[in-house]
Coordinates of C-alpha atoms in Angstrom, one line a residue:
X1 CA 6.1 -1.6 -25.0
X2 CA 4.4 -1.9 -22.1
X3 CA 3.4 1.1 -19.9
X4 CA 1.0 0.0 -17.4
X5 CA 2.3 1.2 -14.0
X6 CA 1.2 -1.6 -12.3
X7 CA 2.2 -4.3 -9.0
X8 CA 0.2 -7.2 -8.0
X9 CA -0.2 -5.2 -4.8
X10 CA -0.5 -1.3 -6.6
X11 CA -2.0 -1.2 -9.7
X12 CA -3.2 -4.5 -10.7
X13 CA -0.2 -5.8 -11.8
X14 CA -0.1 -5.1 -15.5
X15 CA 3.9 -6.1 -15.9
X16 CA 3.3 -10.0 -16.0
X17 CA 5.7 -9.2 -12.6
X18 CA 4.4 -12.8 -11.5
X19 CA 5.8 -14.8 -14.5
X20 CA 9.2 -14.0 -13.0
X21 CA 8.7 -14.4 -9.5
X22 CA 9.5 -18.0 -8.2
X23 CA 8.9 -19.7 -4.9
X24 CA 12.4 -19.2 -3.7
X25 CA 15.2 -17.1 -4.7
X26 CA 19.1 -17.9 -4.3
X27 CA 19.7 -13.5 -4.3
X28 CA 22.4 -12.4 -1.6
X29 CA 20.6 -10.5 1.2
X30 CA 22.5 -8.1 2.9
X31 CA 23.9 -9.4 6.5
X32 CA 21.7 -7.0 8.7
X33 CA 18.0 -9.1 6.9
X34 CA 17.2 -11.7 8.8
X35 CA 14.1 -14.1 8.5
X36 CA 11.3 -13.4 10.9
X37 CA 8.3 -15.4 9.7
X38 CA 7.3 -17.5 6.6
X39 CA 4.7 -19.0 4.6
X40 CA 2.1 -15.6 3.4
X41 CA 0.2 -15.7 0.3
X42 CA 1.1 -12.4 -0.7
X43 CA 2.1 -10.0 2.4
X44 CA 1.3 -6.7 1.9
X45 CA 1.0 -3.9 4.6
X46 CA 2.1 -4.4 8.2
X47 CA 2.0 -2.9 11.8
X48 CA 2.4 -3.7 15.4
X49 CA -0.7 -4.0 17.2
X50 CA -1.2 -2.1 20.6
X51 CA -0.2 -5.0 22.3
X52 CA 3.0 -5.5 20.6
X53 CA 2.1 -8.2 18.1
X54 CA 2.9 -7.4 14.1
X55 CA -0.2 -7.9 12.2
X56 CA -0.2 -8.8 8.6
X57 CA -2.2 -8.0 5.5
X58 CA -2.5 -10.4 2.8
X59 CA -3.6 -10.8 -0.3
X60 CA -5.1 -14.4 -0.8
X61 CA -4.8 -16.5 -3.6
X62 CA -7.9 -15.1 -5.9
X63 CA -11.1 -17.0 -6.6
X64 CA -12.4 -18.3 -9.8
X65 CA -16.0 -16.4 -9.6
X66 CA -15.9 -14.7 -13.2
X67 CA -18.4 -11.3 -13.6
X68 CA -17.5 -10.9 -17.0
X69 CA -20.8 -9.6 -18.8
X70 CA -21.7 -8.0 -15.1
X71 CA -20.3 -5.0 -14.8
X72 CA -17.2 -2.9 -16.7
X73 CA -13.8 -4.9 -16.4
X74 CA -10.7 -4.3 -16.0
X75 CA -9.5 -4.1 -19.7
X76 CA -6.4 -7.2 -20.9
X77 CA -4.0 -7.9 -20.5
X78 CA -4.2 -7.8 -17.1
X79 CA -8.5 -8.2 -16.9
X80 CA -10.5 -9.9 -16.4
X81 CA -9.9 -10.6 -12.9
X82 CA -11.4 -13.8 -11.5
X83 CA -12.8 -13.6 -7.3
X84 CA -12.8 -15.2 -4.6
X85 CA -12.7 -14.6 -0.7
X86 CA -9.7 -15.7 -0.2
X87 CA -7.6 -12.7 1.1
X88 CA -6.7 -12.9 5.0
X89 CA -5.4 -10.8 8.0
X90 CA -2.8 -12.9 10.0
X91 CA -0.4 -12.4 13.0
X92 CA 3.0 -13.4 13.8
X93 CA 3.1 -15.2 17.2
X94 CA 5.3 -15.2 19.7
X95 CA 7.3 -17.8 18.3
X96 CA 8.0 -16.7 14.6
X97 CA 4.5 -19.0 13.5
X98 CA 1.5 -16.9 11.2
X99 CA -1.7 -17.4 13.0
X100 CA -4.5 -16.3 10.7
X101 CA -6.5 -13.4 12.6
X102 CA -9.6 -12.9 10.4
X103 CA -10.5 -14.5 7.2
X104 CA -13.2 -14.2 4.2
X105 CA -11.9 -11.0 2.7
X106 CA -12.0 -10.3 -0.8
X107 CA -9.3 -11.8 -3.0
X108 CA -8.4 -10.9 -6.7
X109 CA -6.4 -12.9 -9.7
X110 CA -5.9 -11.0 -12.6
X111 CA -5.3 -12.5 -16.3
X112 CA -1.3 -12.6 -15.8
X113 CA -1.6 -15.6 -12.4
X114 CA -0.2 -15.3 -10.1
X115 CA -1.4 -11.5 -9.5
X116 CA -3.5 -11.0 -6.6
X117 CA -5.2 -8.3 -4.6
X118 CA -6.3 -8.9 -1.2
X119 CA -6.5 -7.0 2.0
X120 CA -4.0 -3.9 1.0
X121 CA -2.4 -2.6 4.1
X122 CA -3.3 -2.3 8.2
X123 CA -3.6 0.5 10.8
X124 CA -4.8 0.6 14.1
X125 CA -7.3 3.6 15.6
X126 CA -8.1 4.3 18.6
X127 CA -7.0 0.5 19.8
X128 CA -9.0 -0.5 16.6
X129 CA -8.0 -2.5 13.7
X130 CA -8.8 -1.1 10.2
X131 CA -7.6 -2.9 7.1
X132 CA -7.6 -1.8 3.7
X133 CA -9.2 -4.2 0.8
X134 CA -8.1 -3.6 -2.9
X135 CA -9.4 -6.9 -4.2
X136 CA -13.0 -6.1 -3.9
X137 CA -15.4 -5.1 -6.0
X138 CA -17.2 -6.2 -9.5
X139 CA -14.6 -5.6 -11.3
X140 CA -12.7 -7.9 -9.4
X141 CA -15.0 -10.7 -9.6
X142 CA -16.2 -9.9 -5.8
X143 CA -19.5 -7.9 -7.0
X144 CA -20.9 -8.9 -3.2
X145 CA -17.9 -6.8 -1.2
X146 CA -16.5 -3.7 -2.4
X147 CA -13.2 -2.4 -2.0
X148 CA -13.5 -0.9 1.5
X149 CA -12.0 0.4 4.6
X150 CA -13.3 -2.9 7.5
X151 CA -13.1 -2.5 11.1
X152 CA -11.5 -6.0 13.0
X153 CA -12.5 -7.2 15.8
X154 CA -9.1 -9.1 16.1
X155 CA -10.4 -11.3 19.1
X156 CA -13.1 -13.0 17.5
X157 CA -12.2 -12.6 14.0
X158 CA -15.4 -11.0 12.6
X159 CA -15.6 -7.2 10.8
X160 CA -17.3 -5.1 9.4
X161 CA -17.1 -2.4 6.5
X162 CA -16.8 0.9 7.8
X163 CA -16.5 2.4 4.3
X164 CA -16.9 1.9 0.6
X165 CA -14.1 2.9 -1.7
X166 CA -15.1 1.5 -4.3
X167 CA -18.5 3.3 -4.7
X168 CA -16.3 6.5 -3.3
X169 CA -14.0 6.3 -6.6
X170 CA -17.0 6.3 -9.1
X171 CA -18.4 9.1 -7.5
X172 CA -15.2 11.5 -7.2
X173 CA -13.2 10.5 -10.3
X174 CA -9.6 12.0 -10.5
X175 CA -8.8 14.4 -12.8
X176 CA -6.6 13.0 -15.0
X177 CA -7.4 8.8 -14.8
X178 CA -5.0 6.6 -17.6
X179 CA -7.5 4.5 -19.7
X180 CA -5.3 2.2 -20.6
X181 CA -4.1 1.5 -17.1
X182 CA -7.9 1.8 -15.2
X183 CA -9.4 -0.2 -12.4
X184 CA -13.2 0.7 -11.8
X185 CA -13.4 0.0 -8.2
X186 CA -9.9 1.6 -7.6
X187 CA -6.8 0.4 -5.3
X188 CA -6.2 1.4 -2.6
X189 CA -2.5 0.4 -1.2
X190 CA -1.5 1.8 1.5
X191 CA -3.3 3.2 5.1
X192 CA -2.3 5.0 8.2
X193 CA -4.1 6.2 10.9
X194 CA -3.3 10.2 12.4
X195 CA -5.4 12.2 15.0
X196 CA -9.0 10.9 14.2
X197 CA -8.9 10.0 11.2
X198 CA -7.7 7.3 8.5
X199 CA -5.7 8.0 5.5
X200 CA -5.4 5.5 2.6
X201 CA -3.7 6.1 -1.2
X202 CA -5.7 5.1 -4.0
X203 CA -2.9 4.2 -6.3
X204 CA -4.4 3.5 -9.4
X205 CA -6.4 7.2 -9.9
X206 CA -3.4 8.8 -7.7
X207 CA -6.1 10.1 -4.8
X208 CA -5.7 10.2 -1.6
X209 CA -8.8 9.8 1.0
X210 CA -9.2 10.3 5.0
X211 CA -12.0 8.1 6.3
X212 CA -13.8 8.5 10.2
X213 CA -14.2 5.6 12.1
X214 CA -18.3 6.5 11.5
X215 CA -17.7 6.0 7.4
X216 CA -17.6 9.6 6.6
X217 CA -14.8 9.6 3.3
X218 CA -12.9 13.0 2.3
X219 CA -11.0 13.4 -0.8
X220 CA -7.8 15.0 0.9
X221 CA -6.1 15.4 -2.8
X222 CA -6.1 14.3 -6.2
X223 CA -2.6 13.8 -6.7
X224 CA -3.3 13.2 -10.7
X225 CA -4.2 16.2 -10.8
X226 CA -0.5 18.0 -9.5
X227 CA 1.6 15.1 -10.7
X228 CA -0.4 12.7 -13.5
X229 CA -0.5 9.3 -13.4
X230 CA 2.6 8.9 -11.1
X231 CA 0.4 5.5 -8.9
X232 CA 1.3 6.8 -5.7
X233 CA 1.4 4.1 -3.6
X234 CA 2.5 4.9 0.1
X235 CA 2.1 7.5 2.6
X236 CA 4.3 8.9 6.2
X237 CA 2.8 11.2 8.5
X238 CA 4.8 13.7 10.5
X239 CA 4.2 17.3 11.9
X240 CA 0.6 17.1 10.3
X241 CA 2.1 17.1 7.0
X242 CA 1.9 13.6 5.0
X243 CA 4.8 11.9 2.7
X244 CA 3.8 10.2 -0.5
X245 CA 5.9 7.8 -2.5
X246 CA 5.0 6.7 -6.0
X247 CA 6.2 3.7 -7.8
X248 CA 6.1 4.8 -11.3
X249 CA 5.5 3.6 -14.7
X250 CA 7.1 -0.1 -16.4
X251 CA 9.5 -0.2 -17.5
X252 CA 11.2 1.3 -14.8
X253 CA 13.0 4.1 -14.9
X254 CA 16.0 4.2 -12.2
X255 CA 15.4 7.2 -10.4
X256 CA 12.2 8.6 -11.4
X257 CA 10.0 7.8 -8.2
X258 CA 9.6 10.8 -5.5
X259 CA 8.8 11.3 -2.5
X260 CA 5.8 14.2 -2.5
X261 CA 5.3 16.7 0.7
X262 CA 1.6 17.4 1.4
X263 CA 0.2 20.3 3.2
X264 CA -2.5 22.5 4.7
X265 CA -0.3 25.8 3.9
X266 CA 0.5 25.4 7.3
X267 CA -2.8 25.6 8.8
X268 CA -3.2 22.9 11.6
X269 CA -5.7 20.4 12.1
X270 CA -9.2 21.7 13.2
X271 CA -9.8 21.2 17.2
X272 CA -12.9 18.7 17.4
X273 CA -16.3 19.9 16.4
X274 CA -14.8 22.8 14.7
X275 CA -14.8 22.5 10.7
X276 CA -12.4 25.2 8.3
X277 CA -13.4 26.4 5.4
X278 CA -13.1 23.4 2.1
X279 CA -10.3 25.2 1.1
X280 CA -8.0 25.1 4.1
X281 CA -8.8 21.3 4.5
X282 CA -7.5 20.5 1.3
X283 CA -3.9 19.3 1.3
X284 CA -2.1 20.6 -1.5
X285 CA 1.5 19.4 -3.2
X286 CA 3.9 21.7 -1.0
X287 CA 7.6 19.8 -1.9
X288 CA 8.9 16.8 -3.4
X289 CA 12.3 14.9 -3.5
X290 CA 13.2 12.8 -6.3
X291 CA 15.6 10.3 -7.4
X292 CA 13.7 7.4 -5.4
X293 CA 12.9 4.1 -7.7
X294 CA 9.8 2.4 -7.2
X295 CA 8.6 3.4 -3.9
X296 CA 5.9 0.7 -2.3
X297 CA 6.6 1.9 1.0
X298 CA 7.8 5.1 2.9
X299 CA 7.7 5.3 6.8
X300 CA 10.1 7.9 9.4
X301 CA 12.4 6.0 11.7
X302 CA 13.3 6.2 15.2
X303 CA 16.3 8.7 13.6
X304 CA 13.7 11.0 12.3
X305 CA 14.6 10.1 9.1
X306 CA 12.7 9.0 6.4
X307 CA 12.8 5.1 4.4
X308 CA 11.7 3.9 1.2
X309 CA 10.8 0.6 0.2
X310 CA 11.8 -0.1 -3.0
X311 CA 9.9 -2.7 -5.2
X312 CA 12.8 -3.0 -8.0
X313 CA 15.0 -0.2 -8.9
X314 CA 16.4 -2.1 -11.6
X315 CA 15.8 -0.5 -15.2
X316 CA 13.9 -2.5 -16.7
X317 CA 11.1 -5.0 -15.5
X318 CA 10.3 -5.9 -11.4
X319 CA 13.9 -8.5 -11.0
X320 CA 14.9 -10.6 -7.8
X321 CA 17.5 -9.4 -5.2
X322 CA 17.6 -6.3 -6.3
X323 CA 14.9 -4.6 -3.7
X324 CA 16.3 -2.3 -1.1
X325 CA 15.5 0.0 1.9
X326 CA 17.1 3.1 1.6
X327 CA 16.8 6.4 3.7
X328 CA 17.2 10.4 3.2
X329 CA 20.3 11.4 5.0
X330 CA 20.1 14.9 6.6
X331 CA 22.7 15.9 4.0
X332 CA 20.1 14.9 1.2
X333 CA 22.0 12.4 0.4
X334 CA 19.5 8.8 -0.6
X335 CA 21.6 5.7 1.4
X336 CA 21.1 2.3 1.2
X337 CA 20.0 0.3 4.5
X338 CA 19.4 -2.8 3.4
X339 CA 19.6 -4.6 -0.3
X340 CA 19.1 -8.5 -1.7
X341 CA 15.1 -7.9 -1.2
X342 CA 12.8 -10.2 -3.5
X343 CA 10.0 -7.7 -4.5
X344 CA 9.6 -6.7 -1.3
X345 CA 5.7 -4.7 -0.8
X346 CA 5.3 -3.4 2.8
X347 CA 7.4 -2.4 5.6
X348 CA 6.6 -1.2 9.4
X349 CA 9.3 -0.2 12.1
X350 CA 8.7 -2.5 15.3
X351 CA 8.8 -1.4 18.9
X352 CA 12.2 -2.5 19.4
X353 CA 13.5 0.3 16.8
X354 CA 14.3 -3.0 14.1
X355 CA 12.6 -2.1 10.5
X356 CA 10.4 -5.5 9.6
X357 CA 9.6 -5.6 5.4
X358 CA 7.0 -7.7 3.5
X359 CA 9.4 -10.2 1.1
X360 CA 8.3 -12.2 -2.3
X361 CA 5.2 -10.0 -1.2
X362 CA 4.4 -10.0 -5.3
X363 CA 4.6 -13.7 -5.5
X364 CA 3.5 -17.2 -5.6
X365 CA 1.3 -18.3 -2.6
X366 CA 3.0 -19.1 -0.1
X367 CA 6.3 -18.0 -1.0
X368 CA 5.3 -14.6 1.5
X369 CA 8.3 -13.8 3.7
X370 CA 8.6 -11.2 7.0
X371 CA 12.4 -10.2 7.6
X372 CA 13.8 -8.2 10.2
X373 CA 16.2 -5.1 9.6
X374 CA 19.0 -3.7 11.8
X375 CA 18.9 -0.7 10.9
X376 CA 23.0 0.5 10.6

């Protein structure tokens, strides 16, 4: 049976979740999705831009640069990945079109096409773009660029890495790592941006990391080591406490995802210059709320409620139509907001209070889809 826990986007995709994606799909949406933009290879993470425009990350369409022999791979059937730089950051214009912003990022195929890794997930800092990459590294046939946190210059196109991940991982290994389910240069999925900092979930060693915009990385928890191998994939900020969601192990098991509360013990954020002791930055596990199916995405609405994106909460294998949004109620109750989604990977709520969502993000290329929620 198989038990890697991975996505295309989250863990490498060791499902063979491709082989059942098509181009199209005839699944009934419900009536509050509509079609915002078309045509990604592989959306993944999203956000509006400071000046109103939704950026996209995507994850490319691999390479065929093998380093089998170079350097520890990632172990079949989902390894060995091929590379190429192929991965892009694009925008939605004004007009529904995607307009590639920057280009050249790593890009990553595994053994099961079409699976790719590209550039992760977006956030902007300080009026800065930042992007996540999860298809670098050697191990993912891109020995030249690691996986990294990259500062965009989104005028001209060009950036820079800010910070290596995938030297990072090596260094600080998580506690509790799953052989059989292991990528050496990590993946990182999903990134936010809160006070000075940037926070990104490592999804296949279940860490979380905080990066400055000078390069400097923090482990902020090793989730493996509370939870296991759980691939959180997702993360919400609010209060100065942080939301995790984790998508689980295939085949999936309805209900089994959670949503984790992180926390300081209730000791605030430092004032600049000032540094607490090791132990009161460390976030620790303080809550959690379960009966949540393969979270890819969690983010706090205009309601002050919190949303889940869910890849497939089918039992069984990833399966068409069947990915929803769904949102904790104040009564505790988990409600559905929207449903007919085709693995859907990423979601961001826009400026005008609508919730847009990443669509056949684990899919052929260009079968990439952006929709547009009304949320009830």
């Amino acid at each position: 049976m198989q038990k890697r826990s991975a996505i295309v986007v989250a863990v490498a995709c060791a499902t063979g979740l491709a082989s059942i994606v098509p181009a199209t799909s005839h699944a009934q949406v419900s009536s509050n999705v509509q079609l915002y933009a078309s045509g990604f290879n592989g959306p993944r993470g999203l956000k509006f831009g400071p000046d109103g425009v939704l950026y996209v990350a995507e994850a490319g369409t691999g390479g065929s640069t093998s380093t089998n022999g170079q350097c520890t791979q990632v172990i079949p059937p989902v390894g060995p990945y091929t590379g190429g730089l192929t991965a892009t950051i694009s925008k939605v214009s004004s007009v529904g079109k995607r307009v590639i912003v920057a280009s050249g990022f790593p890009s990553a195929v595994s053994n099961m096409p079409p699976d790719f890794l590209g550039v992760a997930d977006l956030a902007f800092l300080n009026g800065k773009l930042y992007a996540a990459l999860e298809g670098g590294g050697c191990s993912h046939g891109n020995p030249t660029i690691p996986n990294a946190i990259v500062e965009v210059d989104t005028a001209t196109g060009t950036w820079k890495i800010v910070a290596d991940l995938s030297a990072f991982v090596k260094a600080h290994p998580a506690t509790y790592p799953n052989e059989a389910d292991f990528e050496p240069d990590g993946v990182p999925y999903s990134l936010i941006a809160y006070r000075d900092r940037l926070y990104t979930v490592e999804s296949n060693h279940g860490q979380l990391f905080s990066i400055t915009a000078q390069g400097e990385v923090r482990e902020e928890i090793d989730i493996s080591e509370a939870e296991g191998h759980i691939v959180p994939t997702s993360i919400a900020e609010r209060n100065g406490d942080f939301f995790v969601g984790n998508l689980g192990l295939f085949p999936v098991t309805p209900n089994s995802s959670k949503i984790l509360t992180l926390s300081r013990n209730g000791c605030p954020d430092p004032a600049p210059g000032l540094d607490p002791s090791p132990e009161l930055q460390k976030l620790r596990v303080a809550g959690s709320r379960a009966g949540f199916t393969t979270i890819v995405a969690v983010s706090f609405g205009p309601d002050g409620l919190i949303y889940a994106l869910e890849l497939s909460p089918a039992a069984g294998f990833p399966t068409l139509g069947v990915g929803k949004v769904v949102r904790l109620k104040g009564n505790g109750e988990i409600e559905d907001v929207a449903t007919g989604l085709s693995v859907p990977t990423g979601m961001t709520f826009g400026p005008d209070g609508h919730l847009y969502v990443s669509n056949f993000g684990a899919a052929s290329p260009g079968a990439g889809q952006i929709v547009r929620i009304t949320i009830p």
